[in-house]
Short mmCIF file of C-alpha atoms in Angstrom, two decimals:
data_model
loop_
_atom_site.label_atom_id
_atom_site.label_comp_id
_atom_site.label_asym_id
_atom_site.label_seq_id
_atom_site.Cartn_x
_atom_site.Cartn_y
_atom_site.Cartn_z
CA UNK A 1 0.00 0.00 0.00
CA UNK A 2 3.10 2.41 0.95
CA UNK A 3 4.52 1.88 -2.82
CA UNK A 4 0.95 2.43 -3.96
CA UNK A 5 0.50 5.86 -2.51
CA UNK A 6 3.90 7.49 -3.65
CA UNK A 7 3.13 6.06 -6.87
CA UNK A 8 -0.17 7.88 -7.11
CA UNK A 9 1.32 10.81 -5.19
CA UNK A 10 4.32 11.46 -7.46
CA UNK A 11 2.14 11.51 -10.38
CA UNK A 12 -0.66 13.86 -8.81
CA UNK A 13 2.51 16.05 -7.77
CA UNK A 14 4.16 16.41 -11.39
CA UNK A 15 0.64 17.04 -12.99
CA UNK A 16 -1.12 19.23 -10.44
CA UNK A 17 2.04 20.91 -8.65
CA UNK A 18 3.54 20.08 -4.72
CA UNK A 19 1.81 22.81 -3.27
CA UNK A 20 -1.75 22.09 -5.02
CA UNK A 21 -2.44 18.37 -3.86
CA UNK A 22 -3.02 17.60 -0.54
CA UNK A 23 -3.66 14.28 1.57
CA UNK A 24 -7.15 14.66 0.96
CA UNK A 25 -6.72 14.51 -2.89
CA UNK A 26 -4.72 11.94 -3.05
CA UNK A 27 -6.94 9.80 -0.66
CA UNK A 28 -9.97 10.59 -3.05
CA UNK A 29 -7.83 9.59 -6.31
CA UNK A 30 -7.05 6.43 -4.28
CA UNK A 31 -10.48 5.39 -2.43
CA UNK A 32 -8.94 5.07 0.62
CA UNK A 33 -8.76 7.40 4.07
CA UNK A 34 -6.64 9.74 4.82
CA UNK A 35 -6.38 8.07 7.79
CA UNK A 36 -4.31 5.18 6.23
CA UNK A 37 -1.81 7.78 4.21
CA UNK A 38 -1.24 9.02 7.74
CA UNK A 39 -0.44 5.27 8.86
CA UNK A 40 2.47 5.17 6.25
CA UNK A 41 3.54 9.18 6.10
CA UNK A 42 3.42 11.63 9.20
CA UNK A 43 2.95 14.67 6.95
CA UNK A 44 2.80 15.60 3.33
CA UNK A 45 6.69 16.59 3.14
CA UNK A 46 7.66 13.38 3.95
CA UNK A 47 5.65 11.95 1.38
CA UNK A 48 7.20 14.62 -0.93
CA UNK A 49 10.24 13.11 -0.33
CA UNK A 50 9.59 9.76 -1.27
CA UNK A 51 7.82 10.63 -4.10
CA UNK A 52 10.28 13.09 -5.46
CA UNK A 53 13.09 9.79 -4.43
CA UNK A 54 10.85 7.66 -6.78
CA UNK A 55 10.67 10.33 -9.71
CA UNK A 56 14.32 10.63 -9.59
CA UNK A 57 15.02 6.99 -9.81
CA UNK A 58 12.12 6.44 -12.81
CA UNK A 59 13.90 9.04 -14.54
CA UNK A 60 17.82 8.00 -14.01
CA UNK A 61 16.53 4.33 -15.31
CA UNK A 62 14.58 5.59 -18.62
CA UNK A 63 18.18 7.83 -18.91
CA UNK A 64 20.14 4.46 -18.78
CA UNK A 65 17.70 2.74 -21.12
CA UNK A 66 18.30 5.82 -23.74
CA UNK A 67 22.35 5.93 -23.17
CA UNK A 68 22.44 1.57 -23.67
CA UNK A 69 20.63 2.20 -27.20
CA UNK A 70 23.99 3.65 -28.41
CA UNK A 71 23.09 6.55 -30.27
CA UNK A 72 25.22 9.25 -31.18
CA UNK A 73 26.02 12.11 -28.62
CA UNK A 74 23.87 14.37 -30.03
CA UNK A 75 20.97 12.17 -30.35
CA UNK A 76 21.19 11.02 -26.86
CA UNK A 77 20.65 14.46 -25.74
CA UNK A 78 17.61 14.51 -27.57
CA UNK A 79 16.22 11.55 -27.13
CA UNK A 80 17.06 12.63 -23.22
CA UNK A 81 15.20 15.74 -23.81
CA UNK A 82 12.16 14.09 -25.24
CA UNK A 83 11.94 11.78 -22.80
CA UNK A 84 11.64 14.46 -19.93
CA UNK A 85 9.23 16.58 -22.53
CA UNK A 86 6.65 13.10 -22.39
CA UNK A 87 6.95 12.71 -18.53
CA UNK A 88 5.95 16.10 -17.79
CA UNK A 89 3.07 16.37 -20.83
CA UNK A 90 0.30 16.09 -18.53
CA UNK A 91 1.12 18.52 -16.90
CA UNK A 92 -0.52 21.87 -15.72
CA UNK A 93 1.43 24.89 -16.84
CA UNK A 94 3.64 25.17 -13.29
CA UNK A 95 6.92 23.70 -13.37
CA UNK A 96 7.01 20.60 -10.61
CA UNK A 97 10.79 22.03 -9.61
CA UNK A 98 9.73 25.66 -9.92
CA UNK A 99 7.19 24.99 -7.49
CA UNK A 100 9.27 22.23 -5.21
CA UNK A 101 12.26 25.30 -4.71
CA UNK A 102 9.38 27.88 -3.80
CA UNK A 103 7.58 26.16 -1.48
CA UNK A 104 9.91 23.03 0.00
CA UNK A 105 13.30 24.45 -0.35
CA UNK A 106 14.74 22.11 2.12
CA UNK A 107 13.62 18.90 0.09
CA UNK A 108 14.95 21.04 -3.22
CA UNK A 109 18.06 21.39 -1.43
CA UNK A 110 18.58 17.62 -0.92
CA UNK A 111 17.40 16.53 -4.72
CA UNK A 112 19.48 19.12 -6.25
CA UNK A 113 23.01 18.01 -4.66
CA UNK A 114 22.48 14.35 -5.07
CA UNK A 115 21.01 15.66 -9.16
CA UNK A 116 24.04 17.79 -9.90
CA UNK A 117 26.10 14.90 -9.30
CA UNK A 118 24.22 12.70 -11.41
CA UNK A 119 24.11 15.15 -13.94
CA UNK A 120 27.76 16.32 -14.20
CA UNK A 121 28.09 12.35 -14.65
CA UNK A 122 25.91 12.24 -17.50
CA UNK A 123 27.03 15.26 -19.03
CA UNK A 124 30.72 14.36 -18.37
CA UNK A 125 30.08 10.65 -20.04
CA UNK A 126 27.92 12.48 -23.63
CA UNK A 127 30.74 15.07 -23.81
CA UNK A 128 33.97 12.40 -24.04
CA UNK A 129 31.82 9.94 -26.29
CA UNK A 130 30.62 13.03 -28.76
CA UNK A 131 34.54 14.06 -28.64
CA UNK A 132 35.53 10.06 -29.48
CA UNK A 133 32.66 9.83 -33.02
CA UNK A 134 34.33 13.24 -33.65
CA UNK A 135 30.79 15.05 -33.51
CA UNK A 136 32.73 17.94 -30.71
CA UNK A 137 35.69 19.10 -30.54
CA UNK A 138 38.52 17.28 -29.16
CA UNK A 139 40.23 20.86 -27.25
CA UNK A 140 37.45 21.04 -25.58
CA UNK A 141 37.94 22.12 -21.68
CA UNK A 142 35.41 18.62 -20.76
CA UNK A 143 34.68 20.04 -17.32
CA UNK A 144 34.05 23.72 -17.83
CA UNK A 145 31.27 22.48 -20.77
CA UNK A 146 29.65 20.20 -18.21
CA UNK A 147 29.26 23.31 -15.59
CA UNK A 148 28.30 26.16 -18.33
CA UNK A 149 25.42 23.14 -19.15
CA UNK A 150 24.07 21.95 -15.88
CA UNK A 151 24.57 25.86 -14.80
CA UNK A 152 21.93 26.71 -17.60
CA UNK A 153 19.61 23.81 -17.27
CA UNK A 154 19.05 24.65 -13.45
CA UNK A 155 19.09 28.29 -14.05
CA UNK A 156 15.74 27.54 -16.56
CA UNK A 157 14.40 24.95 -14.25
CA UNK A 158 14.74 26.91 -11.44
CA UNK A 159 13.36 29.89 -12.55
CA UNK A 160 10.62 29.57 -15.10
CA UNK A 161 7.38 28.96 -13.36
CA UNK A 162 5.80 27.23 -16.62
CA UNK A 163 6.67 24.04 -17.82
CA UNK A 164 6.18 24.92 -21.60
CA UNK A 165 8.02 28.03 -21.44
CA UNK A 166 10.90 26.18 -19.80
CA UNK A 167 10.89 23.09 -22.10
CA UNK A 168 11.41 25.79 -24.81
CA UNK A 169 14.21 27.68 -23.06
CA UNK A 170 15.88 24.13 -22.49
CA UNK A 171 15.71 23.02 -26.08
CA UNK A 172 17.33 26.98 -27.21
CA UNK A 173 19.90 25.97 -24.53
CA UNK A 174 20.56 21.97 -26.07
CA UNK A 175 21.33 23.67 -29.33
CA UNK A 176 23.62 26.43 -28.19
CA UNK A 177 25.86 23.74 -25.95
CA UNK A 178 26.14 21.74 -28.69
CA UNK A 179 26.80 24.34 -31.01
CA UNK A 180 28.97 25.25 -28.66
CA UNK A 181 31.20 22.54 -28.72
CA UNK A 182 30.53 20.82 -32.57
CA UNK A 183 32.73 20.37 -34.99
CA UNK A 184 31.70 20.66 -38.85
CA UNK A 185 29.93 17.06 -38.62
CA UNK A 186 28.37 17.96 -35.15
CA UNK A 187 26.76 20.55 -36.76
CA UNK A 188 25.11 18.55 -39.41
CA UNK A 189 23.47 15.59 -36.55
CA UNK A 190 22.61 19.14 -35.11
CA UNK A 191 20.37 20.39 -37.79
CA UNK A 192 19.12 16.69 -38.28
CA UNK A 193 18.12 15.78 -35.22
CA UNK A 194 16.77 19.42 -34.78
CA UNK A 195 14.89 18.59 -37.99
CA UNK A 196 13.36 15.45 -36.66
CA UNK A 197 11.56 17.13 -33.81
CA UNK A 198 9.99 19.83 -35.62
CA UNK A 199 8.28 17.64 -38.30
#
């Protein structure tokens, strides 16, 4: 029953917004009292928690699946970027994180250290196999690109309260990092894969 809540929770949470939903939605979504909720979590921000834990773990393992498919550097992003674009589609217009920062900074806090590790990892990993198929360039300064990136990705995140407008902002800021760093055939899987999601 535990698993059963934070899986209802997390997705009431990314498609209504933290602050909106309370224990008395979620026990009307589910058919079941708040009472029992209260038997698993003493109070909303620890179920935040746990749901926000769950969300974070969904989305490193669809990231994995993507990154074992071998596709080029540059795809990978994209197919990465799609893949968060489909998980948040239901949502309404607030951004989940926008909203998590504003109103439970202290859970924000604890996401975004363990996240920036994750994601310098990820980034780290895309920029050394895009330098090895020769799609960016090899002088590039790996670190420094991977903290101009996640430095711009949280900046959006963290500061756009609508999802739409910052899913736009993110995919301006995918195609000036890897303009950024492309060489002459980087720039072509740029304007193809660019291509692809427009049509």
């Amino acid at each position: 029953m535990k698993e059963k809540i934070i899986a209802k929770a997390s997705e009431l949470f990314l498609k209504l917004g933290f602050k909106s939903v309370t224990m008395d939605d979620i026990a009307g979504e589910m058919c079941i009292s708040k009472k029992t909720i209260y038997k698993y979590f003493c109070n909303k921000e620890v179920l935040i928690e746990e749901s926000t834990s769950l969300v974070h773990g969904q989305v490193h393992e669809i990231m994995d699946t993507i990154i074992a498919k071998n596709y080029n550097a540059i795809h990978e992003n994209f197919e990465i970027r799609e893949m968060f674009r489909d998980m948040f589609k239901n949502n309404i217009d607030t951004s989940p994180i926008y909203q998590l920062k504003k109103h439970y900074p202290e859970i924000y806090q604890n996401i975004l250290s363990f996240e920036i590790d994750q994601c310098t990892q990820c980034f780290r990993e895309n920029i050394e196999k895009g330098i090895r198929e020769g799609l960016y360039r090899s002088d590039l300064n790996v670190e420094v690109y991977v903290k101009f990136y996640y430095t711009l990705v949280f900046h959006i995140n963290e500061n756009t309260v609508s999802e739409s407008e910052a899913q736009r902002i993110e995919l301006e800021a995918l195609e000036y990092h890897t303009r950024a760093m492309a060489t002459q055939k980087g720039v072509e899987e740029l304007e193809k894969q660019l291509k692809r999601i427009k049509n």
